[in-house]
């Protein structure tokens, strides 16, 4: 459940935004501030009190054009906090989107605010808040924690046949299924290199010992791991072939 502060120096706009936010079941509380100074005071108090305090703030829905400090000014100041709330900009102006995302905004919602568009912004915030509270993955140990139906389980790294990049996440494939973890493939490549994992493509990291076949077809290479056939990119072809040759002692 999200705790929200909405900031807008136009009271009718603020009241409309608060009405929409309070109607969203993912939001436990939504309070308003009519200017940057009031917002910074309340955010500062909330950060000092800590995340478990009743006055804590998870996200600020922030107008850009306000008297005195702008929403962009507020976001720049919040960047200096040790644990600032997330930011969603809500504005009538399209021209500040690049600056907004440079300031790590979660979303940029244009006025007049549509209920469906605001709901999407809340979804993105809820996802990031969930990521903040997720356990830190120890990818250097013998096991890696994965979430299955709200339960954290530990998968032996030796059971993983290959990993597939999915943005900032990686999907781990085992003989019994697959698991999505919030770890970039490049991180797994660095930490699992000593365990016999090798990059064969920008999307795939494979366990050398799990490769069943190496296939060559018209100059292109692929590997078969169980029922999966994975392409090997040209930049990785020679290194993979040399590794497999050394592994077989040829």
JSON list of C-alpha atoms in Angstrom, two decimals:
[
{"chain": "A", "resi": 1, "resn": "UNK", "atom": "CA", "xyz": [0.00, 0.00, 0.00]},
{"chain": "A", "resi": 2, "resn": "UNK", "atom": "CA", "xyz": [1.41, 3.36, -1.08]},
{"chain": "A", "resi": 3, "resn": "UNK", "atom": "CA", "xyz": [1.65, 6.56, 0.94]},
{"chain": "A", "resi": 4, "resn": "UNK", "atom": "CA", "xyz": [1.39, 9.58, -1.34]},
{"chain": "A", "resi": 5, "resn": "UNK", "atom": "CA", "xyz": [2.03, 13.31, -1.21]},
{"chain": "A", "resi": 6, "resn": "UNK", "atom": "CA", "xyz": [0.53, 15.35, -4.07]},
{"chain": "A", "resi": 7, "resn": "UNK", "atom": "CA", "xyz": [1.95, 18.83, -4.71]},
{"chain": "A", "resi": 8, "resn": "UNK", "atom": "CA", "xyz": [0.27, 21.55, -6.80]},
{"chain": "A", "resi": 9, "resn": "UNK", "atom": "CA", "xyz": [-0.14, 25.28, -6.12]},
{"chain": "A", "resi": 10, "resn": "UNK", "atom": "CA", "xyz": [-3.53, 25.33, -7.90]},
{"chain": "A", "resi": 11, "resn": "UNK", "atom": "CA", "xyz": [-6.02, 24.03, -5.35]},
{"chain": "A", "resi": 12, "resn": "UNK", "atom": "CA", "xyz": [-8.69, 22.79, -7.81]},
{"chain": "A", "resi": 13, "resn": "UNK", "atom": "CA", "xyz": [-6.05, 20.74, -9.66]},
{"chain": "A", "resi": 14, "resn": "UNK", "atom": "CA", "xyz": [-4.70, 19.42, -6.36]},
{"chain": "A", "resi": 15, "resn": "UNK", "atom": "CA", "xyz": [-8.15, 18.40, -5.12]},
{"chain": "A", "resi": 16, "resn": "UNK", "atom": "CA", "xyz": [-8.92, 16.60, -8.39]},
{"chain": "A", "resi": 17, "resn": "UNK", "atom": "CA", "xyz": [-5.61, 14.72, -8.25]},
{"chain": "A", "resi": 18, "resn": "UNK", "atom": "CA", "xyz": [-6.16, 13.74, -4.62]},
{"chain": "A", "resi": 19, "resn": "UNK", "atom": "CA", "xyz": [-9.67, 12.51, -5.44]},
{"chain": "A", "resi": 20, "resn": "UNK", "atom": "CA", "xyz": [-8.31, 10.23, -8.15]},
{"chain": "A", "resi": 21, "resn": "UNK", "atom": "CA", "xyz": [-5.43, 8.98, -6.03]},
{"chain": "A", "resi": 22, "resn": "UNK", "atom": "CA", "xyz": [-7.62, 8.17, -3.04]},
{"chain": "A", "resi": 23, "resn": "UNK", "atom": "CA", "xyz": [-9.91, 6.13, -5.26]},
{"chain": "A", "resi": 24, "resn": "UNK", "atom": "CA", "xyz": [-7.03, 3.78, -6.15]},
{"chain": "A", "resi": 25, "resn": "UNK", "atom": "CA", "xyz": [-7.03, 0.68, -3.89]},
{"chain": "A", "resi": 26, "resn": "UNK", "atom": "CA", "xyz": [-3.22, 0.49, -3.98]},
{"chain": "A", "resi": 27, "resn": "UNK", "atom": "CA", "xyz": [-2.95, 3.80, -2.11]},
{"chain": "A", "resi": 28, "resn": "UNK", "atom": "CA", "xyz": [-3.39, 3.78, 1.66]},
{"chain": "A", "resi": 29, "resn": "UNK", "atom": "CA", "xyz": [-3.06, 7.54, 2.16]},
{"chain": "A", "resi": 30, "resn": "UNK", "atom": "CA", "xyz": [-2.88, 10.61, -0.09]},
{"chain": "A", "resi": 31, "resn": "UNK", "atom": "CA", "xyz": [-2.20, 14.05, 1.35]},
{"chain": "A", "resi": 32, "resn": "UNK", "atom": "CA", "xyz": [-1.74, 17.38, -0.42]},
{"chain": "A", "resi": 33, "resn": "UNK", "atom": "CA", "xyz": [0.68, 20.31, -0.32]},
{"chain": "A", "resi": 34, "resn": "UNK", "atom": "CA", "xyz": [0.03, 23.63, -2.07]},
{"chain": "A", "resi": 35, "resn": "UNK", "atom": "CA", "xyz": [3.63, 24.60, -2.72]},
{"chain": "A", "resi": 36, "resn": "UNK", "atom": "CA", "xyz": [7.25, 23.50, -2.88]},
{"chain": "A", "resi": 37, "resn": "UNK", "atom": "CA", "xyz": [8.22, 24.87, 0.55]},
{"chain": "A", "resi": 38, "resn": "UNK", "atom": "CA", "xyz": [5.44, 23.00, 2.33]},
{"chain": "A", "resi": 39, "resn": "UNK", "atom": "CA", "xyz": [6.22, 19.84, 0.34]},
{"chain": "A", "resi": 40, "resn": "UNK", "atom": "CA", "xyz": [9.93, 19.92, 1.22]},
{"chain": "A", "resi": 41, "resn": "UNK", "atom": "CA", "xyz": [9.15, 20.46, 4.90]},
{"chain": "A", "resi": 42, "resn": "UNK", "atom": "CA", "xyz": [6.80, 17.47, 4.98]},
{"chain": "A", "resi": 43, "resn": "UNK", "atom": "CA", "xyz": [9.11, 15.25, 2.96]},
{"chain": "A", "resi": 44, "resn": "UNK", "atom": "CA", "xyz": [12.08, 16.17, 5.15]},
{"chain": "A", "resi": 45, "resn": "UNK", "atom": "CA", "xyz": [10.12, 15.27, 8.28]},
{"chain": "A", "resi": 46, "resn": "UNK", "atom": "CA", "xyz": [8.96, 11.99, 6.74]},
{"chain": "A", "resi": 47, "resn": "UNK", "atom": "CA", "xyz": [12.48, 10.96, 5.68]},
{"chain": "A", "resi": 48, "resn": "UNK", "atom": "CA", "xyz": [13.84, 11.81, 9.14]},
{"chain": "A", "resi": 49, "resn": "UNK", "atom": "CA", "xyz": [11.09, 9.78, 10.83]},
{"chain": "A", "resi": 50, "resn": "UNK", "atom": "CA", "xyz": [11.87, 6.70, 8.75]},
{"chain": "A", "resi": 51, "resn": "UNK", "atom": "CA", "xyz": [9.87, 4.37, 6.48]},
{"chain": "A", "resi": 52, "resn": "UNK", "atom": "CA", "xyz": [7.85, 2.79, 9.31]},
{"chain": "A", "resi": 53, "resn": "UNK", "atom": "CA", "xyz": [6.50, 6.08, 10.64]},
{"chain": "A", "resi": 54, "resn": "UNK", "atom": "CA", "xyz": [2.79, 6.84, 9.94]},
{"chain": "A", "resi": 55, "resn": "UNK", "atom": "CA", "xyz": [3.84, 10.05, 8.16]},
{"chain": "A", "resi": 56, "resn": "UNK", "atom": "CA", "xyz": [6.21, 8.25, 5.77]},
{"chain": "A", "resi": 57, "resn": "UNK", "atom": "CA", "xyz": [5.92, 9.08, 2.04]},
{"chain": "A", "resi": 58, "resn": "UNK", "atom": "CA", "xyz": [6.58, 6.55, -0.72]},
{"chain": "A", "resi": 59, "resn": "UNK", "atom": "CA", "xyz": [5.96, 8.80, -3.71]},
{"chain": "A", "resi": 60, "resn": "UNK", "atom": "CA", "xyz": [5.41, 12.47, -4.54]},
{"chain": "A", "resi": 61, "resn": "UNK", "atom": "CA", "xyz": [3.06, 13.41, -7.39]},
{"chain": "A", "resi": 62, "resn": "UNK", "atom": "CA", "xyz": [4.61, 16.73, -8.30]},
{"chain": "A", "resi": 63, "resn": "UNK", "atom": "CA", "xyz": [3.49, 19.63, -10.49]},
{"chain": "A", "resi": 64, "resn": "UNK", "atom": "CA", "xyz": [6.27, 21.39, -12.43]},
{"chain": "A", "resi": 65, "resn": "UNK", "atom": "CA", "xyz": [5.09, 25.00, -12.79]},
{"chain": "A", "resi": 66, "resn": "UNK", "atom": "CA", "xyz": [4.60, 26.44, -9.31]},
{"chain": "A", "resi": 67, "resn": "UNK", "atom": "CA", "xyz": [5.25, 29.82, -7.75]},
{"chain": "A", "resi": 68, "resn": "UNK", "atom": "CA", "xyz": [8.73, 30.04, -6.25]},
{"chain": "A", "resi": 69, "resn": "UNK", "atom": "CA", "xyz": [10.53, 26.70, -6.54]},
{"chain": "A", "resi": 70, "resn": "UNK", "atom": "CA", "xyz": [9.42, 24.58, -9.49]},
{"chain": "A", "resi": 71, "resn": "UNK", "atom": "CA", "xyz": [8.77, 20.86, -9.37]},
{"chain": "A", "resi": 72, "resn": "UNK", "atom": "CA", "xyz": [12.12, 20.30, -11.09]},
{"chain": "A", "resi": 73, "resn": "UNK", "atom": "CA", "xyz": [13.83, 22.32, -8.33]},
{"chain": "A", "resi": 74, "resn": "UNK", "atom": "CA", "xyz": [12.13, 20.16, -5.71]},
{"chain": "A", "resi": 75, "resn": "UNK", "atom": "CA", "xyz": [13.24, 16.96, -7.47]},
{"chain": "A", "resi": 76, "resn": "UNK", "atom": "CA", "xyz": [16.85, 18.20, -7.61]},
{"chain": "A", "resi": 77, "resn": "UNK", "atom": "CA", "xyz": [16.78, 18.92, -3.89]},
{"chain": "A", "resi": 78, "resn": "UNK", "atom": "CA", "xyz": [15.28, 15.51, -3.11]},
{"chain": "A", "resi": 79, "resn": "UNK", "atom": "CA", "xyz": [18.11, 13.85, -5.04]},
{"chain": "A", "resi": 80, "resn": "UNK", "atom": "CA", "xyz": [20.40, 14.91, -2.20]},
{"chain": "A", "resi": 81, "resn": "UNK", "atom": "CA", "xyz": [18.35, 13.01, 0.41]},
{"chain": "A", "resi": 82, "resn": "UNK", "atom": "CA", "xyz": [19.68, 9.67, 1.66]},
{"chain": "A", "resi": 83, "resn": "UNK", "atom": "CA", "xyz": [16.40, 7.84, 0.97]},
{"chain": "A", "resi": 84, "resn": "UNK", "atom": "CA", "xyz": [14.07, 10.14, -1.00]},
{"chain": "A", "resi": 85, "resn": "UNK", "atom": "CA", "xyz": [10.55, 9.20, -2.05]},
{"chain": "A", "resi": 86, "resn": "UNK", "atom": "CA", "xyz": [9.88, 8.34, -5.67]},
{"chain": "A", "resi": 87, "resn": "UNK", "atom": "CA", "xyz": [8.65, 11.10, -7.99]},
{"chain": "A", "resi": 88, "resn": "UNK", "atom": "CA", "xyz": [5.90, 11.25, -10.59]},
{"chain": "A", "resi": 89, "resn": "UNK", "atom": "CA", "xyz": [5.59, 14.57, -12.42]},
{"chain": "A", "resi": 90, "resn": "UNK", "atom": "CA", "xyz": [2.06, 15.76, -13.18]},
{"chain": "A", "resi": 91, "resn": "UNK", "atom": "CA", "xyz": [2.07, 18.74, -15.54]},
{"chain": "A", "resi": 92, "resn": "UNK", "atom": "CA", "xyz": [0.29, 20.46, -18.41]},
{"chain": "A", "resi": 93, "resn": "UNK", "atom": "CA", "xyz": [3.58, 20.90, -20.29]},
{"chain": "A", "resi": 94, "resn": "UNK", "atom": "CA", "xyz": [5.22, 18.26, -22.49]},
{"chain": "A", "resi": 95, "resn": "UNK", "atom": "CA", "xyz": [8.55, 20.03, -22.86]},
{"chain": "A", "resi": 96, "resn": "UNK", "atom": "CA", "xyz": [10.15, 18.98, -19.57]},
{"chain": "A", "resi": 97, "resn": "UNK", "atom": "CA", "xyz": [10.02, 15.20, -19.99]},
{"chain": "A", "resi": 98, "resn": "UNK", "atom": "CA", "xyz": [13.74, 14.78, -20.72]},
{"chain": "A", "resi": 99, "resn": "UNK", "atom": "CA", "xyz": [14.70, 16.79, -17.63]},
{"chain": "A", "resi": 100, "resn": "UNK", "atom": "CA", "xyz": [12.16, 14.87, -15.56]},
{"chain": "A", "resi": 101, "resn": "UNK", "atom": "CA", "xyz": [13.58, 11.47, -16.46]},
{"chain": "A", "resi": 102, "resn": "UNK", "atom": "CA", "xyz": [17.13, 12.76, -15.98]},
{"chain": "A", "resi": 103, "resn": "UNK", "atom": "CA", "xyz": [15.99, 13.37, -12.40]},
{"chain": "A", "resi": 104, "resn": "UNK", "atom": "CA", "xyz": [14.95, 9.68, -12.14]},
{"chain": "A", "resi": 105, "resn": "UNK", "atom": "CA", "xyz": [11.21, 10.32, -12.25]},
{"chain": "A", "resi": 106, "resn": "UNK", "atom": "CA", "xyz": [9.13, 7.14, -12.33]},
{"chain": "A", "resi": 107, "resn": "UNK", "atom": "CA", "xyz": [6.57, 8.67, -14.71]},
{"chain": "A", "resi": 108, "resn": "UNK", "atom": "CA", "xyz": [5.44, 11.88, -16.41]},
{"chain": "A", "resi": 109, "resn": "UNK", "atom": "CA", "xyz": [1.66, 12.39, -16.48]},
{"chain": "A", "resi": 110, "resn": "UNK", "atom": "CA", "xyz": [0.09, 15.15, -18.54]},
{"chain": "A", "resi": 111, "resn": "UNK", "atom": "CA", "xyz": [-2.87, 17.24, -17.44]},
{"chain": "A", "resi": 112, "resn": "UNK", "atom": "CA", "xyz": [-5.79, 16.97, -17.65]},
{"chain": "A", "resi": 113, "resn": "UNK", "atom": "CA", "xyz": [-5.15, 13.77, -15.73]},
{"chain": "A", "resi": 114, "resn": "UNK", "atom": "CA", "xyz": [-7.03, 10.72, -16.98]},
{"chain": "A", "resi": 115, "resn": "UNK", "atom": "CA", "xyz": [-7.93, 8.03, -14.44]},
{"chain": "A", "resi": 116, "resn": "UNK", "atom": "CA", "xyz": [-6.46, 5.25, -16.62]},
{"chain": "A", "resi": 117, "resn": "UNK", "atom": "CA", "xyz": [-3.18, 7.10, -17.14]},
{"chain": "A", "resi": 118, "resn": "UNK", "atom": "CA", "xyz": [-2.85, 7.84, -13.44]},
{"chain": "A", "resi": 119, "resn": "UNK", "atom": "CA", "xyz": [-3.52, 4.18, -12.63]},
{"chain": "A", "resi": 120, "resn": "UNK", "atom": "CA", "xyz": [-0.59, 3.22, -14.89]},
{"chain": "A", "resi": 121, "resn": "UNK", "atom": "CA", "xyz": [1.67, 5.66, -13.02]},
{"chain": "A", "resi": 122, "resn": "UNK", "atom": "CA", "xyz": [0.58, 4.14, -9.70]},
{"chain": "A", "resi": 123, "resn": "UNK", "atom": "CA", "xyz": [1.34, 0.66, -11.07]},
{"chain": "A", "resi": 124, "resn": "UNK", "atom": "CA", "xyz": [4.88, 1.72, -11.98]},
{"chain": "A", "resi": 125, "resn": "UNK", "atom": "CA", "xyz": [5.40, 3.24, -8.55]},
{"chain": "A", "resi": 126, "resn": "UNK", "atom": "CA", "xyz": [4.07, 0.13, -6.79]},
{"chain": "A", "resi": 127, "resn": "UNK", "atom": "CA", "xyz": [6.46, -2.02, -8.82]},
{"chain": "A", "resi": 128, "resn": "UNK", "atom": "CA", "xyz": [9.47, 0.11, -7.83]},
{"chain": "A", "resi": 129, "resn": "UNK", "atom": "CA", "xyz": [8.45, 0.25, -4.18]},
{"chain": "A", "resi": 130, "resn": "UNK", "atom": "CA", "xyz": [8.19, -3.55, -4.25]},
{"chain": "A", "resi": 131, "resn": "UNK", "atom": "CA", "xyz": [11.69, -3.78, -5.76]},
{"chain": "A", "resi": 132, "resn": "UNK", "atom": "CA", "xyz": [13.07, -1.56, -2.98]},
{"chain": "A", "resi": 133, "resn": "UNK", "atom": "CA", "xyz": [11.73, -3.91, -0.32]},
{"chain": "A", "resi": 134, "resn": "UNK", "atom": "CA", "xyz": [12.75, -7.13, -2.11]},
{"chain": "A", "resi": 135, "resn": "UNK", "atom": "CA", "xyz": [15.62, -9.12, -0.59]},
{"chain": "A", "resi": 136, "resn": "UNK", "atom": "CA", "xyz": [19.08, -8.38, -1.96]},
{"chain": "A", "resi": 137, "resn": "UNK", "atom": "CA", "xyz": [20.19, -11.27, -4.12]},
{"chain": "A", "resi": 138, "resn": "UNK", "atom": "CA", "xyz": [23.45, -12.97, -3.22]},
{"chain": "A", "resi": 139, "resn": "UNK", "atom": "CA", "xyz": [24.49, -14.11, -6.69]},
{"chain": "A", "resi": 140, "resn": "UNK", "atom": "CA", "xyz": [27.99, -15.04, -5.55]},
{"chain": "A", "resi": 141, "resn": "UNK", "atom": "CA", "xyz": [26.93, -17.91, -3.24]},
{"chain": "A", "resi": 142, "resn": "UNK", "atom": "CA", "xyz": [26.03, -21.51, -4.08]},
{"chain": "A", "resi": 143, "resn": "UNK", "atom": "CA", "xyz": [22.32, -20.67, -4.33]},
{"chain": "A", "resi": 144, "resn": "UNK", "atom": "CA", "xyz": [20.22, -17.79, -5.61]},
{"chain": "A", "resi": 145, "resn": "UNK", "atom": "CA", "xyz": [16.91, -16.74, -4.01]},
{"chain": "A", "resi": 146, "resn": "UNK", "atom": "CA", "xyz": [13.85, -16.54, -6.26]},
{"chain": "A", "resi": 147, "resn": "UNK", "atom": "CA", "xyz": [10.25, -15.64, -5.47]},
{"chain": "A", "resi": 148, "resn": "UNK", "atom": "CA", "xyz": [7.58, -18.24, -6.17]},
{"chain": "A", "resi": 149, "resn": "UNK", "atom": "CA", "xyz": [4.01, -17.31, -5.29]},
{"chain": "A", "resi": 150, "resn": "UNK", "atom": "CA", "xyz": [5.10, -14.91, -2.56]},
{"chain": "A", "resi": 151, "resn": "UNK", "atom": "CA", "xyz": [7.57, -17.42, -1.05]},
{"chain": "A", "resi": 152, "resn": "UNK", "atom": "CA", "xyz": [11.35, -16.99, -1.32]},
{"chain": "A", "resi": 153, "resn": "UNK", "atom": "CA", "xyz": [13.06, -20.24, -2.35]},
{"chain": "A", "resi": 154, "resn": "UNK", "atom": "CA", "xyz": [16.72, -20.96, -2.99]},
{"chain": "A", "resi": 155, "resn": "UNK", "atom": "CA", "xyz": [17.76, -22.46, -6.31]},
{"chain": "A", "resi": 156, "resn": "UNK", "atom": "CA", "xyz": [21.20, -24.13, -6.53]},
{"chain": "A", "resi": 157, "resn": "UNK", "atom": "CA", "xyz": [23.29, -22.36, -9.16]},
{"chain": "A", "resi": 158, "resn": "UNK", "atom": "CA", "xyz": [24.45, -25.77, -10.38]},
{"chain": "A", "resi": 159, "resn": "UNK", "atom": "CA", "xyz": [20.83, -26.46, -11.42]},
{"chain": "A", "resi": 160, "resn": "UNK", "atom": "CA", "xyz": [20.77, -23.49, -13.82]},
{"chain": "A", "resi": 161, "resn": "UNK", "atom": "CA", "xyz": [21.34, -24.41, -17.46]},
{"chain": "A", "resi": 162, "resn": "UNK", "atom": "CA", "xyz": [21.26, -20.91, -18.88]},
{"chain": "A", "resi": 163, "resn": "UNK", "atom": "CA", "xyz": [20.15, -17.36, -18.12]},
{"chain": "A", "resi": 164, "resn": "UNK", "atom": "CA", "xyz": [18.27, -15.05, -20.47]},
{"chain": "A", "resi": 165, "resn": "UNK", "atom": "CA", "xyz": [18.39, -11.24, -20.36]},
{"chain": "A", "resi": 166, "resn": "UNK", "atom": "CA", "xyz": [15.07, -9.44, -19.91]},
{"chain": "A", "resi": 167, "resn": "UNK", "atom": "CA", "xyz": [15.92, -5.77, -19.47]},
{"chain": "A", "resi": 168, "resn": "UNK", "atom": "CA", "xyz": [17.29, -5.19, -15.97]},
{"chain": "A", "resi": 169, "resn": "UNK", "atom": "CA", "xyz": [16.15, -8.71, -15.05]},
{"chain": "A", "resi": 170, "resn": "UNK", "atom": "CA", "xyz": [17.37, -12.19, -15.93]},
{"chain": "A", "resi": 171, "resn": "UNK", "atom": "CA", "xyz": [15.30, -15.33, -16.43]},
{"chain": "A", "resi": 172, "resn": "UNK", "atom": "CA", "xyz": [17.01, -18.41, -15.03]},
{"chain": "A", "resi": 173, "resn": "UNK", "atom": "CA", "xyz": [16.23, -21.70, -16.80]},
{"chain": "A", "resi": 174, "resn": "UNK", "atom": "CA", "xyz": [16.47, -25.03, -15.00]},
{"chain": "A", "resi": 175, "resn": "UNK", "atom": "CA", "xyz": [15.30, -28.53, -15.89]},
{"chain": "A", "resi": 176, "resn": "UNK", "atom": "CA", "xyz": [12.04, -27.94, -13.99]},
{"chain": "A", "resi": 177, "resn": "UNK", "atom": "CA", "xyz": [11.12, -24.40, -15.02]},
{"chain": "A", "resi": 178, "resn": "UNK", "atom": "CA", "xyz": [12.27, -20.78, -15.11]},
{"chain": "A", "resi": 179, "resn": "UNK", "atom": "CA", "xyz": [12.56, -17.99, -12.57]},
{"chain": "A", "resi": 180, "resn": "UNK", "atom": "CA", "xyz": [12.78, -14.22, -13.02]},
{"chain": "A", "resi": 181, "resn": "UNK", "atom": "CA", "xyz": [15.29, -12.35, -10.81]},
{"chain": "A", "resi": 182, "resn": "UNK", "atom": "CA", "xyz": [16.11, -8.65, -10.68]},
{"chain": "A", "resi": 183, "resn": "UNK", "atom": "CA", "xyz": [19.77, -8.99, -11.61]},
{"chain": "A", "resi": 184, "resn": "UNK", "atom": "CA", "xyz": [21.27, -7.83, -14.95]},
{"chain": "A", "resi": 185, "resn": "UNK", "atom": "CA", "xyz": [22.83, -10.55, -17.09]},
{"chain": "A", "resi": 186, "resn": "UNK", "atom": "CA", "xyz": [26.17, -8.71, -17.03]},
{"chain": "A", "resi": 187, "resn": "UNK", "atom": "CA", "xyz": [26.28, -9.09, -13.23]},
{"chain": "A", "resi": 188, "resn": "UNK", "atom": "CA", "xyz": [25.63, -12.82, -13.46]},
{"chain": "A", "resi": 189, "resn": "UNK", "atom": "CA", "xyz": [28.30, -13.12, -16.16]},
{"chain": "A", "resi": 190, "resn": "UNK", "atom": "CA", "xyz": [30.92, -11.54, -13.90]},
{"chain": "A", "resi": 191, "resn": "UNK", "atom": "CA", "xyz": [30.00, -13.53, -10.80]},
{"chain": "A", "resi": 192, "resn": "UNK", "atom": "CA", "xyz": [29.41, -16.91, -12.39]},
{"chain": "A", "resi": 193, "resn": "UNK", "atom": "CA", "xyz": [32.38, -16.98, -14.78]},
{"chain": "A", "resi": 194, "resn": "UNK", "atom": "CA", "xyz": [34.36, -19.15, -12.35]},
{"chain": "A", "resi": 195, "resn": "UNK", "atom": "CA", "xyz": [31.42, -21.59, -12.24]},
{"chain": "A", "resi": 196, "resn": "UNK", "atom": "CA", "xyz": [31.69, -22.35, -15.94]},
{"chain": "A", "resi": 197, "resn": "UNK", "atom": "CA", "xyz": [29.10, -19.91, -17.27]},
{"chain": "A", "resi": 198, "resn": "UNK", "atom": "CA", "xyz": [29.96, -18.18, -20.54]},
{"chain": "A", "resi": 199, "resn": "UNK", "atom": "CA", "xyz": [28.27, -15.46, -22.58]},
{"chain": "A", "resi": 200, "resn": "UNK", "atom": "CA", "xyz": [27.26, -16.68, -26.05]},
{"chain": "A", "resi": 201, "resn": "UNK", "atom": "CA", "xyz": [25.01, -13.77, -27.03]},
{"chain": "A", "resi": 202, "resn": "UNK", "atom": "CA", "xyz": [23.92, -10.41, -25.61]},
{"chain": "A", "resi": 203, "resn": "UNK", "atom": "CA", "xyz": [20.78, -12.22, -24.44]},
{"chain": "A", "resi": 204, "resn": "UNK", "atom": "CA", "xyz": [22.18, -15.52, -23.18]},
{"chain": "A", "resi": 205, "resn": "UNK", "atom": "CA", "xyz": [24.61, -16.80, -20.56]},
{"chain": "A", "resi": 206, "resn": "UNK", "atom": "CA", "xyz": [25.03, -20.59, -20.57]},
{"chain": "A", "resi": 207, "resn": "UNK", "atom": "CA", "xyz": [26.60, -23.25, -18.34]},
{"chain": "A", "resi": 208, "resn": "UNK", "atom": "CA", "xyz": [29.26, -24.94, -20.47]},
{"chain": "A", "resi": 209, "resn": "UNK", "atom": "CA", "xyz": [28.63, -28.30, -18.81]},
{"chain": "A", "resi": 210, "resn": "UNK", "atom": "CA", "xyz": [24.95, -28.17, -19.84]},
{"chain": "A", "resi": 211, "resn": "UNK", "atom": "CA", "xyz": [25.60, -27.83, -23.59]},
{"chain": "A", "resi": 212, "resn": "UNK", "atom": "CA", "xyz": [24.36, -31.01, -25.32]},
{"chain": "A", "resi": 213, "resn": "UNK", "atom": "CA", "xyz": [25.25, -30.08, -28.92]},
{"chain": "A", "resi": 214, "resn": "UNK", "atom": "CA", "xyz": [27.16, -27.44, -30.85]},
{"chain": "A", "resi": 215, "resn": "UNK", "atom": "CA", "xyz": [25.63, -26.86, -34.28]},
{"chain": "A", "resi": 216, "resn": "UNK", "atom": "CA", "xyz": [27.10, -25.15, -37.34]},
{"chain": "A", "resi": 217, "resn": "UNK", "atom": "CA", "xyz": [24.85, -24.13, -40.20]},
{"chain": "A", "resi": 218, "resn": "UNK", "atom": "CA", "xyz": [25.92, -21.91, -43.12]},
{"chain": "A", "resi": 219, "resn": "UNK", "atom": "CA", "xyz": [28.50, -20.15, -41.04]},
{"chain": "A", "resi": 220, "resn": "UNK", "atom": "CA", "xyz": [26.28, -19.55, -38.01]},
{"chain": "A", "resi": 221, "resn": "UNK", "atom": "CA", "xyz": [26.60, -21.37, -34.71]},
{"chain": "A", "resi": 222, "resn": "UNK", "atom": "CA", "xyz": [24.05, -22.43, -32.11]},
{"chain": "A", "resi": 223, "resn": "UNK", "atom": "CA", "xyz": [24.01, -24.62, -29.03]},
{"chain": "A", "resi": 224, "resn": "UNK", "atom": "CA", "xyz": [21.38, -27.06, -27.82]},
{"chain": "A", "resi": 225, "resn": "UNK", "atom": "CA", "xyz": [20.65, -27.27, -24.11]},
{"chain": "A", "resi": 226, "resn": "UNK", "atom": "CA", "xyz": [17.89, -29.78, -23.51]},
{"chain": "A", "resi": 227, "resn": "UNK", "atom": "CA", "xyz": [15.07, -28.75, -25.84]},
{"chain": "A", "resi": 228, "resn": "UNK", "atom": "CA", "xyz": [16.30, -25.16, -26.20]},
{"chain": "A", "resi": 229, "resn": "UNK", "atom": "CA", "xyz": [18.40, -24.08, -29.17]},
{"chain": "A", "resi": 230, "resn": "UNK", "atom": "CA", "xyz": [20.27, -20.82, -28.58]},
{"chain": "A", "resi": 231, "resn": "UNK", "atom": "CA", "xyz": [22.07, -18.76, -31.20]},
{"chain": "A", "resi": 232, "resn": "UNK", "atom": "CA", "xyz": [25.74, -17.87, -30.68]},
{"chain": "A", "resi": 233, "resn": "UNK", "atom": "CA", "xyz": [26.62, -14.36, -31.85]},
{"chain": "A", "resi": 234, "resn": "UNK", "atom": "CA", "xyz": [29.58, -13.88, -34.19]},
{"chain": "A", "resi": 235, "resn": "UNK", "atom": "CA", "xyz": [31.61, -12.03, -31.56]},
{"chain": "A", "resi": 236, "resn": "UNK", "atom": "CA", "xyz": [31.32, -15.01, -29.17]},
{"chain": "A", "resi": 237, "resn": "UNK", "atom": "CA", "xyz": [31.69, -17.86, -31.67]},
{"chain": "A", "resi": 238, "resn": "UNK", "atom": "CA", "xyz": [35.47, -18.29, -31.59]},
{"chain": "A", "resi": 239, "resn": "UNK", "atom": "CA", "xyz": [35.78, -17.96, -27.81]},
{"chain": "A", "resi": 240, "resn": "UNK", "atom": "CA", "xyz": [33.04, -20.56, -27.27]},
{"chain": "A", "resi": 241, "resn": "UNK", "atom": "CA", "xyz": [34.60, -23.00, -29.72]},
{"chain": "A", "resi": 242, "resn": "UNK", "atom": "CA", "xyz": [38.01, -22.65, -28.04]},
{"chain": "A", "resi": 243, "resn": "UNK", "atom": "CA", "xyz": [36.49, -23.18, -24.59]},
{"chain": "A", "resi": 244, "resn": "UNK", "atom": "CA", "xyz": [34.69, -26.33, -25.70]},
{"chain": "A", "resi": 245, "resn": "UNK", "atom": "CA", "xyz": [37.82, -27.67, -27.37]},
{"chain": "A", "resi": 246, "resn": "UNK", "atom": "CA", "xyz": [39.84, -27.15, -24.18]},
{"chain": "A", "resi": 247, "resn": "UNK", "atom": "CA", "xyz": [37.08, -28.73, -22.13]},
{"chain": "A", "resi": 248, "resn": "UNK", "atom": "CA", "xyz": [37.19, -31.89, -24.23]},
{"chain": "A", "resi": 249, "resn": "UNK", "atom": "CA", "xyz": [41.01, -31.92, -24.24]},
{"chain": "A", "resi": 250, "resn": "UNK", "atom": "CA", "xyz": [41.29, -31.63, -28.03]}
]
